[in-house]
Amino acid sequence: MTRENATVGIIFTKAMPKKSNGLVEEREGGRVVICSEYPILRQIVSTNRKLIQQIHLNQLSKKDASLKLQTLYDYLNSNEFKLQYRKTINGIRKEGLQIEKDERSNDISLKNRKKNYEENKKNIRSIMASIVSNADLPDDLLDVDEDDLLLE
């Protein structure tokens, strides 16, 4: 950042810092953004690209360029912008945590449903064996694929 005279840096990584508690983190007073998700990176890059393009267009126009740049600079350094930016980052972080929570919940629910499904199949096999035994039917009736019994 120093070499390029950059005021904002973006670090994209699969492994967030140990002290991080989400998908996005700000460091150095908001000057460095660390993120680990492509949609977040794309949004940050898109926003910065638009700001850079606007600054470039303002420089090319030469009309009130210094005033426009000063206005933009003032806005980017304003509490309003900082609050909006932090709210957005916190919203993204909360949404990421909720997605992770939902995924864990869905995994547990799916595991329980599979367990119940297998237990019900076992119960059906037991019922069929009892019917065959009590009705004195041939044992080869039980050689049917159990999934076929459940689908009919």
Short mmCIF file of N, CA and C in Angstrom, two decimals:
data_model
loop_
_atom_site.label_atom_id
_atom_site.label_comp_id
_atom_site.label_asym_id
_atom_site.label_seq_id
_atom_site.Cartn_x
_atom_site.Cartn_y
_atom_site.Cartn_z
N MET A 1 0.82 -1.19 0.00
CA MET A 1 0.00 0.00 0.00
C MET A 1 0.87 1.26 0.00
N THR A 2 1.96 1.23 0.75
CA THR A 2 2.84 2.38 0.80
C THR A 2 3.49 2.62 -0.55
N ARG A 3 3.99 1.56 -1.15
CA ARG A 3 4.66 1.67 -2.44
C ARG A 3 3.71 2.20 -3.52
N GLU A 4 2.46 1.78 -3.49
CA GLU A 4 1.49 2.18 -4.50
C GLU A 4 0.70 3.43 -4.09
N ASN A 5 1.01 3.95 -2.91
CA ASN A 5 0.31 5.12 -2.38
C ASN A 5 -1.19 4.86 -2.29
N ALA A 6 -1.55 3.66 -1.86
CA ALA A 6 -2.95 3.27 -1.74
C ALA A 6 -3.49 3.63 -0.35
N THR A 7 -4.73 4.06 -0.34
CA THR A 7 -5.35 4.40 0.95
C THR A 7 -6.16 3.25 1.51
N VAL A 8 -6.54 2.30 0.66
CA VAL A 8 -7.32 1.15 1.09
C VAL A 8 -6.68 -0.10 0.50
N GLY A 9 -6.60 -1.15 1.33
CA GLY A 9 -6.07 -2.42 0.87
C GLY A 9 -7.09 -3.53 1.08
N ILE A 10 -7.12 -4.48 0.16
CA ILE A 10 -8.04 -5.61 0.26
C ILE A 10 -7.21 -6.89 0.24
N ILE A 11 -7.42 -7.73 1.24
CA ILE A 11 -6.74 -9.02 1.30
C ILE A 11 -7.81 -10.09 1.17
N PHE A 12 -7.64 -10.96 0.17
CA PHE A 12 -8.56 -12.09 -0.01
C PHE A 12 -7.81 -13.35 0.37
N THR A 13 -8.44 -14.14 1.26
CA THR A 13 -7.78 -15.33 1.76
C THR A 13 -8.80 -16.39 2.10
N LYS A 14 -8.42 -17.64 1.98
CA LYS A 14 -9.29 -18.74 2.41
C LYS A 14 -9.22 -18.93 3.91
N ALA A 15 -8.10 -18.57 4.51
CA ALA A 15 -7.90 -18.75 5.95
C ALA A 15 -7.92 -17.38 6.62
N MET A 16 -9.02 -17.09 7.30
CA MET A 16 -9.13 -15.81 8.00
C MET A 16 -8.20 -15.82 9.22
N PRO A 17 -7.80 -14.65 9.70
CA PRO A 17 -6.96 -14.58 10.89
C PRO A 17 -7.63 -15.27 12.08
N LYS A 18 -6.83 -15.81 12.99
CA LYS A 18 -7.36 -16.56 14.12
C LYS A 18 -8.35 -15.76 14.96
N LYS A 19 -8.10 -14.48 15.13
CA LYS A 19 -8.97 -13.65 15.96
C LYS A 19 -10.23 -13.20 15.23
N SER A 20 -10.37 -13.55 13.97
CA SER A 20 -11.53 -13.15 13.18
C SER A 20 -12.75 -13.95 13.62
N ASN A 21 -13.90 -13.31 13.56
CA ASN A 21 -15.13 -14.01 13.93
C ASN A 21 -16.16 -13.98 12.80
N GLY A 22 -15.72 -13.84 11.59
CA GLY A 22 -16.66 -13.81 10.49
C GLY A 22 -15.99 -13.95 9.14
N LEU A 23 -16.68 -13.49 8.11
CA LEU A 23 -16.22 -13.62 6.73
C LEU A 23 -15.47 -12.38 6.26
N VAL A 24 -15.63 -11.27 7.00
CA VAL A 24 -14.99 -10.01 6.64
C VAL A 24 -14.45 -9.38 7.91
N GLU A 25 -13.29 -8.76 7.78
CA GLU A 25 -12.73 -8.08 8.94
C GLU A 25 -12.00 -6.83 8.47
N GLU A 26 -12.12 -5.78 9.26
CA GLU A 26 -11.41 -4.54 8.97
C GLU A 26 -10.22 -4.43 9.91
N ARG A 27 -9.14 -3.91 9.38
CA ARG A 27 -7.94 -3.65 10.19
C ARG A 27 -7.44 -2.25 9.87
N GLU A 28 -6.55 -1.78 10.66
CA GLU A 28 -5.90 -0.49 10.45
C GLU A 28 -6.92 0.63 10.28
N GLY A 29 -7.91 0.63 11.20
CA GLY A 29 -8.91 1.70 11.15
C GLY A 29 -9.77 1.68 9.90
N GLY A 30 -10.00 0.53 9.36
CA GLY A 30 -10.83 0.41 8.16
C GLY A 30 -10.06 0.56 6.86
N ARG A 31 -8.77 0.76 6.93
CA ARG A 31 -7.97 0.94 5.72
C ARG A 31 -7.66 -0.39 5.04
N VAL A 32 -7.70 -1.49 5.81
CA VAL A 32 -7.43 -2.82 5.26
C VAL A 32 -8.65 -3.69 5.51
N VAL A 33 -9.15 -4.31 4.44
CA VAL A 33 -10.29 -5.21 4.55
C VAL A 33 -9.79 -6.61 4.21
N ILE A 34 -10.11 -7.57 5.09
CA ILE A 34 -9.74 -8.97 4.87
C ILE A 34 -11.05 -9.73 4.69
N CYS A 35 -11.14 -10.51 3.61
CA CYS A 35 -12.37 -11.28 3.39
C CYS A 35 -12.02 -12.66 2.85
N SER A 36 -13.00 -13.57 3.01
CA SER A 36 -12.74 -14.95 2.61
C SER A 36 -13.82 -15.52 1.69
N GLU A 37 -14.73 -14.70 1.23
CA GLU A 37 -15.81 -15.18 0.38
C GLU A 37 -15.82 -14.39 -0.93
N TYR A 38 -15.96 -15.10 -2.06
CA TYR A 38 -15.96 -14.46 -3.37
C TYR A 38 -17.06 -13.40 -3.53
N PRO A 39 -18.32 -13.67 -3.10
CA PRO A 39 -19.34 -12.62 -3.28
C PRO A 39 -18.99 -11.33 -2.55
N ILE A 40 -18.41 -11.44 -1.38
CA ILE A 40 -18.03 -10.26 -0.62
C ILE A 40 -16.89 -9.54 -1.34
N LEU A 41 -15.91 -10.30 -1.79
CA LEU A 41 -14.78 -9.71 -2.52
C LEU A 41 -15.27 -8.98 -3.76
N ARG A 42 -16.16 -9.62 -4.51
CA ARG A 42 -16.69 -8.99 -5.72
C ARG A 42 -17.39 -7.67 -5.40
N GLN A 43 -18.16 -7.64 -4.31
CA GLN A 43 -18.87 -6.42 -3.94
C GLN A 43 -17.89 -5.31 -3.55
N ILE A 44 -16.89 -5.66 -2.77
CA ILE A 44 -15.89 -4.67 -2.34
C ILE A 44 -15.12 -4.15 -3.55
N VAL A 45 -14.69 -5.05 -4.42
CA VAL A 45 -13.94 -4.64 -5.61
C VAL A 45 -14.82 -3.80 -6.53
N SER A 46 -16.07 -4.21 -6.70
CA SER A 46 -16.98 -3.45 -7.57
C SER A 46 -17.18 -2.03 -7.04
N THR A 47 -17.39 -1.89 -5.76
CA THR A 47 -17.58 -0.57 -5.16
C THR A 47 -16.32 0.28 -5.33
N ASN A 48 -15.18 -0.29 -5.01
CA ASN A 48 -13.93 0.46 -5.16
C ASN A 48 -13.66 0.82 -6.61
N ARG A 49 -13.96 -0.10 -7.53
CA ARG A 49 -13.75 0.17 -8.95
C ARG A 49 -14.60 1.37 -9.38
N LYS A 50 -15.87 1.40 -8.94
CA LYS A 50 -16.73 2.52 -9.31
C LYS A 50 -16.20 3.83 -8.74
N LEU A 51 -15.73 3.80 -7.52
CA LEU A 51 -15.15 5.01 -6.93
C LEU A 51 -13.92 5.47 -7.71
N ILE A 52 -13.06 4.52 -8.05
CA ILE A 52 -11.84 4.87 -8.81
C ILE A 52 -12.20 5.42 -10.18
N GLN A 53 -13.18 4.79 -10.86
CA GLN A 53 -13.59 5.27 -12.18
C GLN A 53 -14.16 6.68 -12.08
N GLN A 54 -14.95 6.92 -11.04
CA GLN A 54 -15.53 8.25 -10.88
C GLN A 54 -14.45 9.29 -10.63
N ILE A 55 -13.49 8.93 -9.81
CA ILE A 55 -12.36 9.85 -9.56
C ILE A 55 -11.61 10.12 -10.85
N HIS A 56 -11.39 9.06 -11.63
CA HIS A 56 -10.68 9.21 -12.91
C HIS A 56 -11.46 10.12 -13.87
N LEU A 57 -12.78 9.91 -13.95
CA LEU A 57 -13.60 10.75 -14.82
C LEU A 57 -13.55 12.21 -14.36
N ASN A 58 -13.58 12.40 -13.07
CA ASN A 58 -13.51 13.76 -12.54
C ASN A 58 -12.18 14.42 -12.88
N GLN A 59 -11.11 13.64 -12.83
CA GLN A 59 -9.80 14.19 -13.17
C GLN A 59 -9.72 14.54 -14.64
N LEU A 60 -10.34 13.73 -15.49
CA LEU A 60 -10.32 14.00 -16.92
C LEU A 60 -11.15 15.21 -17.29
N SER A 61 -12.24 15.41 -16.59
CA SER A 61 -13.12 16.52 -16.94
C SER A 61 -12.50 17.88 -16.65
N LYS A 62 -11.65 17.96 -15.66
CA LYS A 62 -10.95 19.18 -15.26
C LYS A 62 -11.89 20.28 -14.75
N LYS A 63 -13.21 20.08 -14.91
CA LYS A 63 -14.16 21.08 -14.43
C LYS A 63 -14.45 20.79 -12.97
N ASP A 64 -14.11 21.68 -12.16
CA ASP A 64 -14.36 21.56 -10.73
C ASP A 64 -13.81 20.26 -10.16
N ALA A 65 -12.74 19.76 -10.78
CA ALA A 65 -12.18 18.48 -10.37
C ALA A 65 -11.73 18.52 -8.92
N SER A 66 -11.06 19.55 -8.55
CA SER A 66 -10.57 19.59 -7.18
C SER A 66 -11.73 19.69 -6.20
N LEU A 67 -12.79 20.41 -6.55
CA LEU A 67 -13.97 20.52 -5.67
C LEU A 67 -14.68 19.17 -5.56
N LYS A 68 -14.85 18.49 -6.70
CA LYS A 68 -15.52 17.19 -6.69
C LYS A 68 -14.70 16.17 -5.91
N LEU A 69 -13.40 16.17 -6.14
CA LEU A 69 -12.55 15.25 -5.40
C LEU A 69 -12.57 15.56 -3.91
N GLN A 70 -12.57 16.82 -3.57
CA GLN A 70 -12.62 17.20 -2.16
C GLN A 70 -13.94 16.77 -1.55
N THR A 71 -15.04 16.94 -2.31
CA THR A 71 -16.36 16.51 -1.82
C THR A 71 -16.38 15.01 -1.62
N LEU A 72 -15.86 14.27 -2.59
CA LEU A 72 -15.80 12.81 -2.47
C LEU A 72 -14.90 12.40 -1.31
N TYR A 73 -13.76 13.04 -1.22
CA TYR A 73 -12.83 12.75 -0.11
C TYR A 73 -13.50 13.03 1.23
N ASP A 74 -14.18 14.16 1.32
CA ASP A 74 -14.87 14.50 2.56
C ASP A 74 -15.94 13.46 2.89
N TYR A 75 -16.68 13.03 1.86
CA TYR A 75 -17.71 12.03 2.09
C TYR A 75 -17.10 10.71 2.55
N LEU A 76 -16.04 10.28 1.85
CA LEU A 76 -15.41 9.00 2.22
C LEU A 76 -14.81 9.03 3.61
N ASN A 77 -14.49 10.19 4.11
CA ASN A 77 -13.94 10.33 5.45
C ASN A 77 -14.99 10.75 6.47
N SER A 78 -16.23 10.84 6.04
CA SER A 78 -17.30 11.29 6.95
C SER A 78 -17.77 10.14 7.83
N ASN A 79 -18.35 10.52 8.95
CA ASN A 79 -18.93 9.52 9.85
C ASN A 79 -20.09 8.79 9.19
N GLU A 80 -20.85 9.51 8.36
CA GLU A 80 -21.98 8.89 7.66
C GLU A 80 -21.51 7.70 6.81
N PHE A 81 -20.47 7.92 6.01
CA PHE A 81 -19.96 6.84 5.17
C PHE A 81 -19.39 5.71 6.02
N LYS A 82 -18.62 6.05 7.04
CA LYS A 82 -18.03 5.02 7.90
C LYS A 82 -19.11 4.18 8.56
N LEU A 83 -20.18 4.84 9.06
CA LEU A 83 -21.27 4.09 9.69
C LEU A 83 -21.98 3.18 8.69
N GLN A 84 -22.26 3.70 7.50
CA GLN A 84 -22.92 2.88 6.48
C GLN A 84 -22.05 1.69 6.10
N TYR A 85 -20.77 1.95 5.92
CA TYR A 85 -19.84 0.89 5.54
C TYR A 85 -19.77 -0.18 6.64
N ARG A 86 -19.64 0.25 7.89
CA ARG A 86 -19.56 -0.71 9.00
C ARG A 86 -20.86 -1.50 9.14
N LYS A 87 -22.00 -0.83 8.98
CA LYS A 87 -23.28 -1.53 9.04
C LYS A 87 -23.35 -2.61 7.96
N THR A 88 -22.92 -2.27 6.78
CA THR A 88 -22.95 -3.23 5.67
C THR A 88 -22.03 -4.41 5.95
N ILE A 89 -20.82 -4.14 6.40
CA ILE A 89 -19.88 -5.22 6.70
C ILE A 89 -20.42 -6.09 7.83
N ASN A 90 -20.98 -5.46 8.86
CA ASN A 90 -21.55 -6.24 9.98
C ASN A 90 -22.73 -7.07 9.51
N GLY A 91 -23.54 -6.52 8.60
CA GLY A 91 -24.67 -7.28 8.04
C GLY A 91 -24.19 -8.50 7.27
N ILE A 92 -23.14 -8.31 6.49
CA ILE A 92 -22.57 -9.42 5.73
C ILE A 92 -22.02 -10.48 6.69
N ARG A 93 -21.32 -10.03 7.73
CA ARG A 93 -20.75 -10.94 8.72
C ARG A 93 -21.86 -11.74 9.41
N LYS A 94 -22.93 -11.05 9.84
CA LYS A 94 -24.05 -11.74 10.50
C LYS A 94 -24.71 -12.74 9.57
N GLU A 95 -24.89 -12.35 8.32
CA GLU A 95 -25.52 -13.26 7.35
C GLU A 95 -24.66 -14.50 7.14
N GLY A 96 -23.36 -14.32 7.07
CA GLY A 96 -22.45 -15.47 6.92
C GLY A 96 -22.54 -16.40 8.11
N LEU A 97 -22.58 -15.84 9.31
CA LEU A 97 -22.71 -16.67 10.52
C LEU A 97 -24.04 -17.41 10.53
N GLN A 98 -25.11 -16.75 10.09
CA GLN A 98 -26.42 -17.39 10.04
C GLN A 98 -26.44 -18.52 9.01
N ILE A 99 -25.77 -18.31 7.89
CA ILE A 99 -25.69 -19.37 6.87
C ILE A 99 -24.98 -20.59 7.45
N GLU A 100 -23.87 -20.36 8.15
CA GLU A 100 -23.15 -21.47 8.76
C GLU A 100 -24.03 -22.19 9.78
N LYS A 101 -24.77 -21.44 10.59
CA LYS A 101 -25.67 -22.02 11.59
C LYS A 101 -26.76 -22.85 10.90
N ASP A 102 -27.35 -22.31 9.85
CA ASP A 102 -28.39 -23.02 9.10
C ASP A 102 -27.85 -24.31 8.48
N GLU A 103 -26.63 -24.25 7.95
CA GLU A 103 -26.04 -25.45 7.36
C GLU A 103 -25.86 -26.55 8.42
N ARG A 104 -25.37 -26.16 9.60
CA ARG A 104 -25.21 -27.15 10.68
C ARG A 104 -26.56 -27.73 11.08
N SER A 105 -27.56 -26.89 11.20
CA SER A 105 -28.90 -27.33 11.57
C SER A 105 -29.47 -28.28 10.52
N ASN A 106 -29.29 -27.94 9.26
CA ASN A 106 -29.79 -28.80 8.18
C ASN A 106 -29.06 -30.15 8.17
N ASP A 107 -27.76 -30.13 8.44
CA ASP A 107 -27.01 -31.39 8.49
C ASP A 107 -27.53 -32.29 9.59
N ILE A 108 -27.80 -31.71 10.75
CA ILE A 108 -28.33 -32.50 11.88
C ILE A 108 -29.71 -33.04 11.54
N SER A 109 -30.57 -32.21 10.96
CA SER A 109 -31.91 -32.63 10.59
C SER A 109 -31.87 -33.76 9.57
N LEU A 110 -31.01 -33.64 8.56
CA LEU A 110 -30.88 -34.68 7.54
C LEU A 110 -30.38 -35.98 8.15
N LYS A 111 -29.43 -35.90 9.04
CA LYS A 111 -28.90 -37.09 9.71
C LYS A 111 -30.02 -37.79 10.49
N ASN A 112 -30.82 -37.02 11.22
CA ASN A 112 -31.92 -37.61 11.99
C ASN A 112 -32.97 -38.24 11.09
N ARG A 113 -33.27 -37.58 9.98
CA ARG A 113 -34.26 -38.13 9.05
C ARG A 113 -33.77 -39.44 8.42
N LYS A 114 -32.49 -39.50 8.09
CA LYS A 114 -31.93 -40.74 7.54
C LYS A 114 -31.99 -41.87 8.57
N LYS A 115 -31.70 -41.54 9.80
CA LYS A 115 -31.76 -42.53 10.88
C LYS A 115 -33.20 -43.05 11.03
N ASN A 116 -34.18 -42.15 11.04
CA ASN A 116 -35.58 -42.55 11.14
C ASN A 116 -36.00 -43.39 9.95
N TYR A 117 -35.54 -43.02 8.77
CA TYR A 117 -35.86 -43.76 7.56
C TYR A 117 -35.34 -45.20 7.66
N GLU A 118 -34.10 -45.35 8.08
CA GLU A 118 -33.52 -46.69 8.21
C GLU A 118 -34.25 -47.50 9.27
N GLU A 119 -34.64 -46.86 10.37
CA GLU A 119 -35.37 -47.57 11.43
C GLU A 119 -36.74 -48.01 10.93
N ASN A 120 -37.41 -47.17 10.16
CA ASN A 120 -38.71 -47.55 9.61
C ASN A 120 -38.57 -48.70 8.61
N LYS A 121 -37.52 -48.69 7.81
CA LYS A 121 -37.28 -49.82 6.90
C LYS A 121 -37.06 -51.10 7.69
N LYS A 122 -36.32 -51.02 8.77
CA LYS A 122 -36.08 -52.17 9.64
C LYS A 122 -37.40 -52.68 10.21
N ASN A 123 -38.26 -51.77 10.65
CA ASN A 123 -39.57 -52.16 11.19
C ASN A 123 -40.43 -52.84 10.13
N ILE A 124 -40.41 -52.34 8.91
CA ILE A 124 -41.17 -52.98 7.81
C ILE A 124 -40.67 -54.40 7.57
N ARG A 125 -39.33 -54.57 7.56
CA ARG A 125 -38.77 -55.92 7.39
C ARG A 125 -39.24 -56.85 8.51
N SER A 126 -39.29 -56.33 9.72
CA SER A 126 -39.73 -57.13 10.87
C SER A 126 -41.20 -57.51 10.74
N ILE A 127 -42.03 -56.56 10.31
CA ILE A 127 -43.46 -56.85 10.10
C ILE A 127 -43.63 -57.92 9.04
N MET A 128 -42.89 -57.76 7.93
CA MET A 128 -43.00 -58.74 6.85
C MET A 128 -42.56 -60.13 7.32
N ALA A 129 -41.49 -60.19 8.09
CA ALA A 129 -41.01 -61.48 8.60
C ALA A 129 -42.05 -62.09 9.52
N SER A 130 -42.72 -61.29 10.34
CA SER A 130 -43.75 -61.81 11.24
C SER A 130 -44.93 -62.34 10.45
N ILE A 131 -45.34 -61.61 9.40
CA ILE A 131 -46.47 -62.08 8.58
C ILE A 131 -46.12 -63.41 7.92
N VAL A 132 -44.93 -63.49 7.34
CA VAL A 132 -44.52 -64.72 6.67
C VAL A 132 -44.46 -65.87 7.67
N SER A 133 -43.93 -65.61 8.84
CA SER A 133 -43.81 -66.65 9.87
C SER A 133 -45.17 -67.10 10.38
N ASN A 134 -46.04 -66.15 10.72
CA ASN A 134 -47.35 -66.48 11.29
C ASN A 134 -48.29 -67.08 10.27
N ALA A 135 -48.15 -66.73 9.02
CA ALA A 135 -49.04 -67.27 7.99
C ALA A 135 -48.46 -68.55 7.38
N ASP A 136 -47.32 -68.97 7.90
CA ASP A 136 -46.65 -70.19 7.41
C ASP A 136 -46.44 -70.12 5.89
N LEU A 137 -45.95 -68.94 5.44
CA LEU A 137 -45.66 -68.72 4.02
C LEU A 137 -44.20 -69.06 3.76
N PRO A 138 -43.84 -69.31 2.50
CA PRO A 138 -42.43 -69.61 2.19
C PRO A 138 -41.53 -68.40 2.45
N ASP A 139 -40.33 -68.68 2.95
CA ASP A 139 -39.38 -67.62 3.30
C ASP A 139 -38.90 -66.81 2.07
N ASP A 140 -39.02 -67.37 0.86
CA ASP A 140 -38.53 -66.65 -0.31
C ASP A 140 -39.36 -65.41 -0.62
N LEU A 141 -40.50 -65.23 0.03
CA LEU A 141 -41.28 -63.99 -0.12
C LEU A 141 -40.51 -62.80 0.45
N LEU A 142 -39.58 -63.07 1.37
CA LEU A 142 -38.80 -62.00 1.99
C LEU A 142 -37.60 -61.58 1.14
N ASP A 143 -37.38 -62.28 0.01
CA ASP A 143 -36.24 -61.97 -0.85
C ASP A 143 -36.52 -60.79 -1.79
N VAL A 144 -37.60 -60.08 -1.59
CA VAL A 144 -37.95 -58.92 -2.40
C VAL A 144 -37.10 -57.73 -1.94
N ASP A 145 -36.68 -56.90 -2.89
CA ASP A 145 -35.92 -55.68 -2.56
C ASP A 145 -36.81 -54.79 -1.70
N GLU A 146 -36.31 -54.40 -0.53
CA GLU A 146 -37.12 -53.62 0.41
C GLU A 146 -37.55 -52.28 -0.14
N ASP A 147 -36.77 -51.69 -1.02
CA ASP A 147 -37.17 -50.41 -1.62
C ASP A 147 -38.37 -50.59 -2.53
N ASP A 148 -38.51 -51.77 -3.16
CA ASP A 148 -39.67 -52.04 -3.99
C ASP A 148 -40.93 -52.09 -3.13
N LEU A 149 -40.83 -52.65 -1.93
CA LEU A 149 -41.99 -52.69 -1.04
C LEU A 149 -42.41 -51.29 -0.61
N LEU A 150 -41.45 -50.41 -0.42
CA LEU A 150 -41.75 -49.06 0.05
C LEU A 150 -42.33 -48.18 -1.05
N LEU A 151 -42.01 -48.47 -2.30
CA LEU A 151 -42.47 -47.63 -3.41
C LEU A 151 -43.85 -48.00 -3.90
N GLU A 152 -44.30 -49.19 -3.61
CA GLU A 152 -45.61 -49.61 -4.14
C GLU A 152 -46.76 -49.15 -3.28
#
